[in-house]
Coordinates of C-alpha atoms in Angstrom, one line a residue:
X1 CA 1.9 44.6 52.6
X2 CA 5.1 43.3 53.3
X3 CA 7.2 44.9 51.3
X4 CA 5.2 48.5 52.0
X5 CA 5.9 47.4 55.8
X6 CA 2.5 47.8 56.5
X7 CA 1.0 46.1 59.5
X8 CA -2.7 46.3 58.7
X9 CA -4.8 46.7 55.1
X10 CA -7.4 49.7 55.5
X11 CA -10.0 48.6 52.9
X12 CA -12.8 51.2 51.9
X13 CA -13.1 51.4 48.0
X14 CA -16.4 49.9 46.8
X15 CA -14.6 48.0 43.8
X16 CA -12.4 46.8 45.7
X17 CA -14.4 45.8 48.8
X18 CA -16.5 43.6 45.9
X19 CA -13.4 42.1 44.8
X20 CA -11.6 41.0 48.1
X21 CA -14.7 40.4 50.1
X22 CA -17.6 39.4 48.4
X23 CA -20.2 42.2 49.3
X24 CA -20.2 46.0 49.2
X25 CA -22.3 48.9 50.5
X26 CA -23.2 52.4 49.8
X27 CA -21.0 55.4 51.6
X28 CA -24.4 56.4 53.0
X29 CA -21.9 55.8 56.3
X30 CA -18.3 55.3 56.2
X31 CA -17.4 51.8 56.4
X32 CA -14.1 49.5 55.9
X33 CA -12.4 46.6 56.3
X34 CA -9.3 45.4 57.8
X35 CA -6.7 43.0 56.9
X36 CA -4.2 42.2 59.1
X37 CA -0.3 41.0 58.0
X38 CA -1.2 38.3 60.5
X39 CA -4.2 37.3 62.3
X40 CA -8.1 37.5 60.9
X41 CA -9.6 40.4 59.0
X42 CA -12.5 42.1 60.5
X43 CA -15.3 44.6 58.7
X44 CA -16.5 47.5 60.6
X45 CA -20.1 48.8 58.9
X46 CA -23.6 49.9 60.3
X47 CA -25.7 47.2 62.2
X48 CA -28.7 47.6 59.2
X49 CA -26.2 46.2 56.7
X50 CA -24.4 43.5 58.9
X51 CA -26.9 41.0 58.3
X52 CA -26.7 40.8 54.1
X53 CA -22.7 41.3 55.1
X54 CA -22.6 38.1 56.9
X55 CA -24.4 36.1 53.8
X56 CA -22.5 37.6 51.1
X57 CA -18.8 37.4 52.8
X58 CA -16.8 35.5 53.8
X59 CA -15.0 37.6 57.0
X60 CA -16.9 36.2 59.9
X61 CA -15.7 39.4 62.1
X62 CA -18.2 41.9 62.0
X63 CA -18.6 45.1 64.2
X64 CA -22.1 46.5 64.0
X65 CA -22.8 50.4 64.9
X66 CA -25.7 51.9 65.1
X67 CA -27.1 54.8 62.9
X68 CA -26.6 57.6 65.4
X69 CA -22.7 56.4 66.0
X70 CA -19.9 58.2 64.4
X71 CA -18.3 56.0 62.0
X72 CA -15.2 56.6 61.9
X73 CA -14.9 56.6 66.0
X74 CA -16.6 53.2 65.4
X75 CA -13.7 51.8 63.2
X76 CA -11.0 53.2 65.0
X77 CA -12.5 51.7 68.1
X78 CA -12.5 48.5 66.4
X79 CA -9.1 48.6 65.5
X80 CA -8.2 49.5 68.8
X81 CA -9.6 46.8 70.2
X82 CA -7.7 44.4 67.9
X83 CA -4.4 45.8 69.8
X84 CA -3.6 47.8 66.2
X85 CA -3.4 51.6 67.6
X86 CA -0.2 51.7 67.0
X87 CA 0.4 49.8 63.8
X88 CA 1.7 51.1 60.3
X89 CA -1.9 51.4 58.6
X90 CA -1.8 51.1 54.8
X91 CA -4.3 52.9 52.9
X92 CA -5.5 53.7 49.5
X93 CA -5.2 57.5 49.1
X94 CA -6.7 57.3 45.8
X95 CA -10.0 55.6 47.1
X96 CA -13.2 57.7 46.6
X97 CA -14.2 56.8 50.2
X98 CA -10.9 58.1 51.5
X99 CA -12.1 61.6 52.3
X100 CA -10.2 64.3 53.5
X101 CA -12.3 64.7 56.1
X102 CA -12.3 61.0 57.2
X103 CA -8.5 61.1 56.8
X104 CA -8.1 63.2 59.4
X105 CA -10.8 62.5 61.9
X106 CA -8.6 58.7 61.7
X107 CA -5.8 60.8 62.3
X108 CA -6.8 62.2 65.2
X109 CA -8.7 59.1 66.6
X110 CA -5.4 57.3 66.6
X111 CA -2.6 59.3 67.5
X112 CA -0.2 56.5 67.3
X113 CA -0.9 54.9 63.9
X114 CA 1.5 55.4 61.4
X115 CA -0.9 55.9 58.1
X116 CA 0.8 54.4 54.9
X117 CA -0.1 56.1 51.3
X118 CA -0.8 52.8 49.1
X119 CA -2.3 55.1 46.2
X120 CA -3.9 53.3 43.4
X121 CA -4.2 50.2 45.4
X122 CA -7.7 49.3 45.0
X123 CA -7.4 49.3 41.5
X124 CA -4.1 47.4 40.7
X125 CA -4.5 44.6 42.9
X126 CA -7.4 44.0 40.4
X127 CA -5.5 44.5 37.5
X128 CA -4.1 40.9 36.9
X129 CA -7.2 38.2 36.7
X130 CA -7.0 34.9 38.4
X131 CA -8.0 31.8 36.4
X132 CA -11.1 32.1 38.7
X133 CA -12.4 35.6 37.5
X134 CA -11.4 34.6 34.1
X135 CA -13.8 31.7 34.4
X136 CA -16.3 34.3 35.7
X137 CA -15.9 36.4 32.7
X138 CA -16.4 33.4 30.5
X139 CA -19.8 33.0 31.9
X140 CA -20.6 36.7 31.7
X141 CA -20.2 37.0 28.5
X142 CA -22.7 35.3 27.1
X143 CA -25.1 36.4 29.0
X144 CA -24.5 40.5 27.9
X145 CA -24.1 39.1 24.4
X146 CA -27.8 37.4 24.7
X147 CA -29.2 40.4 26.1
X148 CA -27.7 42.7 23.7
X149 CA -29.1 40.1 20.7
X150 CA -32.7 40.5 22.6
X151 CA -32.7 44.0 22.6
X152 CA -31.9 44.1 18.8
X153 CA -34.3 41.3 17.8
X154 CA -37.4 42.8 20.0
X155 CA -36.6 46.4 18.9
X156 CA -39.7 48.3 17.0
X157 CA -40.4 51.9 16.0
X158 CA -42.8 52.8 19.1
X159 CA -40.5 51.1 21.4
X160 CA -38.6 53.2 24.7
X161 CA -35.6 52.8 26.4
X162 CA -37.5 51.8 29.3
X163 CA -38.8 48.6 26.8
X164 CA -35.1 47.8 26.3
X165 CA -34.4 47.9 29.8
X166 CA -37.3 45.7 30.9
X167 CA -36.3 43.1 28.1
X168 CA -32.3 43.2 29.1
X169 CA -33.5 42.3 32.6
X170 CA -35.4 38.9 31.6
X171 CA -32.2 38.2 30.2
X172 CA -30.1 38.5 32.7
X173 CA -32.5 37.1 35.9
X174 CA -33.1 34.4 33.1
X175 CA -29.7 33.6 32.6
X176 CA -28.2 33.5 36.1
X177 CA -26.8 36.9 36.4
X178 CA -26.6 38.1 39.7
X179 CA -29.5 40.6 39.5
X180 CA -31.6 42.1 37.5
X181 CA -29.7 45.8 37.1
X182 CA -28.6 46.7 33.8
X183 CA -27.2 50.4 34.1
X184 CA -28.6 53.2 32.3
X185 CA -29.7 52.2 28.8
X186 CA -29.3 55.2 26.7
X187 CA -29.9 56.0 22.4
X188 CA -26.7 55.8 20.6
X189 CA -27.2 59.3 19.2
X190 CA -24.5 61.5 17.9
X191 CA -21.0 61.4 18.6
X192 CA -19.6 59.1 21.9
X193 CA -21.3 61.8 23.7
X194 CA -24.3 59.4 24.4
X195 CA -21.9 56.8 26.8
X196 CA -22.4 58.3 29.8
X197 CA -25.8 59.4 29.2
X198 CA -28.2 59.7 32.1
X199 CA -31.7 57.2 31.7
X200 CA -34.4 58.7 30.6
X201 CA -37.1 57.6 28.6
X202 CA -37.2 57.7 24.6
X203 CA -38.7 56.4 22.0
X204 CA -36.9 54.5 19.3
X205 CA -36.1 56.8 16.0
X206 CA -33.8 56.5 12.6
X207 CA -32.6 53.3 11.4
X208 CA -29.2 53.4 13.9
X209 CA -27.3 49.8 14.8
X210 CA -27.3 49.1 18.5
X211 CA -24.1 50.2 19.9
X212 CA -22.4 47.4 21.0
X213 CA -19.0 47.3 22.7
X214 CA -17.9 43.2 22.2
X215 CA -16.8 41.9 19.2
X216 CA -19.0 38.7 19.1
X217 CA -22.0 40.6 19.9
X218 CA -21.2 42.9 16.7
X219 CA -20.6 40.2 14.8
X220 CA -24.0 38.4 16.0
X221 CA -25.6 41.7 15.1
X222 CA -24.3 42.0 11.9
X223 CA -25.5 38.1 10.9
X224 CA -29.1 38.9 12.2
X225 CA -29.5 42.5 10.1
X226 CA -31.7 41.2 7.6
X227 CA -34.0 39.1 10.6
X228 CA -34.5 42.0 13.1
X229 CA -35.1 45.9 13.2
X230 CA -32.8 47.3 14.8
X231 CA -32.6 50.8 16.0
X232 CA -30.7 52.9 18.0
X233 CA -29.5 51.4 21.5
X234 CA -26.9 51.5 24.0
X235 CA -26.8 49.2 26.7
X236 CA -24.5 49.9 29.4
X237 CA -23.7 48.5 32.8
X238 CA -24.1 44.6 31.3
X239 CA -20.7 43.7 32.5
X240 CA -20.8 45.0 35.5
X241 CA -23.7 42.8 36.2
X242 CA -23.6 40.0 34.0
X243 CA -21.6 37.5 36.3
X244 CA -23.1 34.4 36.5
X245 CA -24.9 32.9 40.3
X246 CA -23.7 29.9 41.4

């Protein structure tokens, strides 16, 4: 921020709302928050999500407006209010939530802002992992790698994608994850195709390996061939929620 001379830190990616604050929210409304060069941030979001904002984050400042509001006239009041109308507002013009639309209605809302391009922002700052989030990743881990070994070892011919889905979750709500979400568990069929597939529900066919995108868990695989049978399985979204609670 200092060396972009920015004043205040507009905030509004999902990702990166997770990372620097603990808790994010759908764009069912626009919602952001704020950190200031100097003084205490702030998070401006509708009143029905306020409450699991206060017990996920740890910004104490939270501005509340209600369903019928206009968002974005409710966060520029709030950063009125904080006597920044006329600060150098940095902002990430890459960020998904970063409409065109919202861009300007800001724009106009503020006439005396100066709004700083900080494109890519929300991405980079997360690019470099502190010893914390590596210890976080060491706990994950194992986790995706047991439910990826559960899958495989409960697969039969018979069995759906929905099966695999239901036994990845016991896994991970087992294990300590955070939830029970696992992504879209798709059939590795074909060519890479099949990694962004959408959910839907198959049965298992052919005599395929699970596709498996960690090197331990392949090699765990490839030592239990002869104990389970295995067939054809993607499991995606186990990183994303494979961080251990507490």
């Amino acid at each position: 921020m200092a060396s972009a001379g920015v004043d205040l830190l507009l905030v509004d990616s999902g990702e990166l709302l997770a990372w620097l604050t603990g808790y994010t929210v759908s764009e069912t409304m626009y919602r952001a928050a704020f950190l200031p060069r100097e003084g205490d941030a702030w998070f401006a979001l509708r009143a029905l999500d306020e409450a699991p904002w206060r017990e996920k984050s740890w910004i104490s400042d939270v501005v509340g407006f209600a369903d019928t509001d206009e968002a974005q006239a409710a966060v520029a009041a709030s950063i009125r209010e904080r006597r920044f109308a006329g600060a150098r507002i940095g902002l990430d013009t890459n960020s998904y939530s970063m409409s065109a639309a919202t861009f300007m209605r800001l724009s106009v809302l503020l006439p005396n802002a100066s709004f700083i391009p900080m494109p890519g922002l929300s991405d980079s700052l997360r690019w470099v992992k502190s010893e914390e989030e590596i210890a976080i990743l060491r706990q994950a881990s194992p986790i995706a790698d047991k439910a990826m070994l559960e899958v495989a070892r409960q697969a039969r011919p018979g069995m759906t994608t929905r099966d695999a889905a239901a036994i990845a979750s016991q896994v991970f709500l087992r294990e300590g994850a955070d939830t029970g979400e696992v992504g879209s568990v798709v059939k590795a069929t074909g060519s890479h195709e099949f990694l962004h597939g959408a959910f839907k529900t198959e049965t298992i066919n052919g005599r395929r390996r699970p596709a498996c995108r960690t090197r331990s868990a392949r090699q765990k695989l490839r030592r239990a061939d002869d104990a389970a049978n295995r067939r054809g399985w993607a499991l995606r979204g186990t990183y994303r929620y494979g961080r251990k609670a507490g």
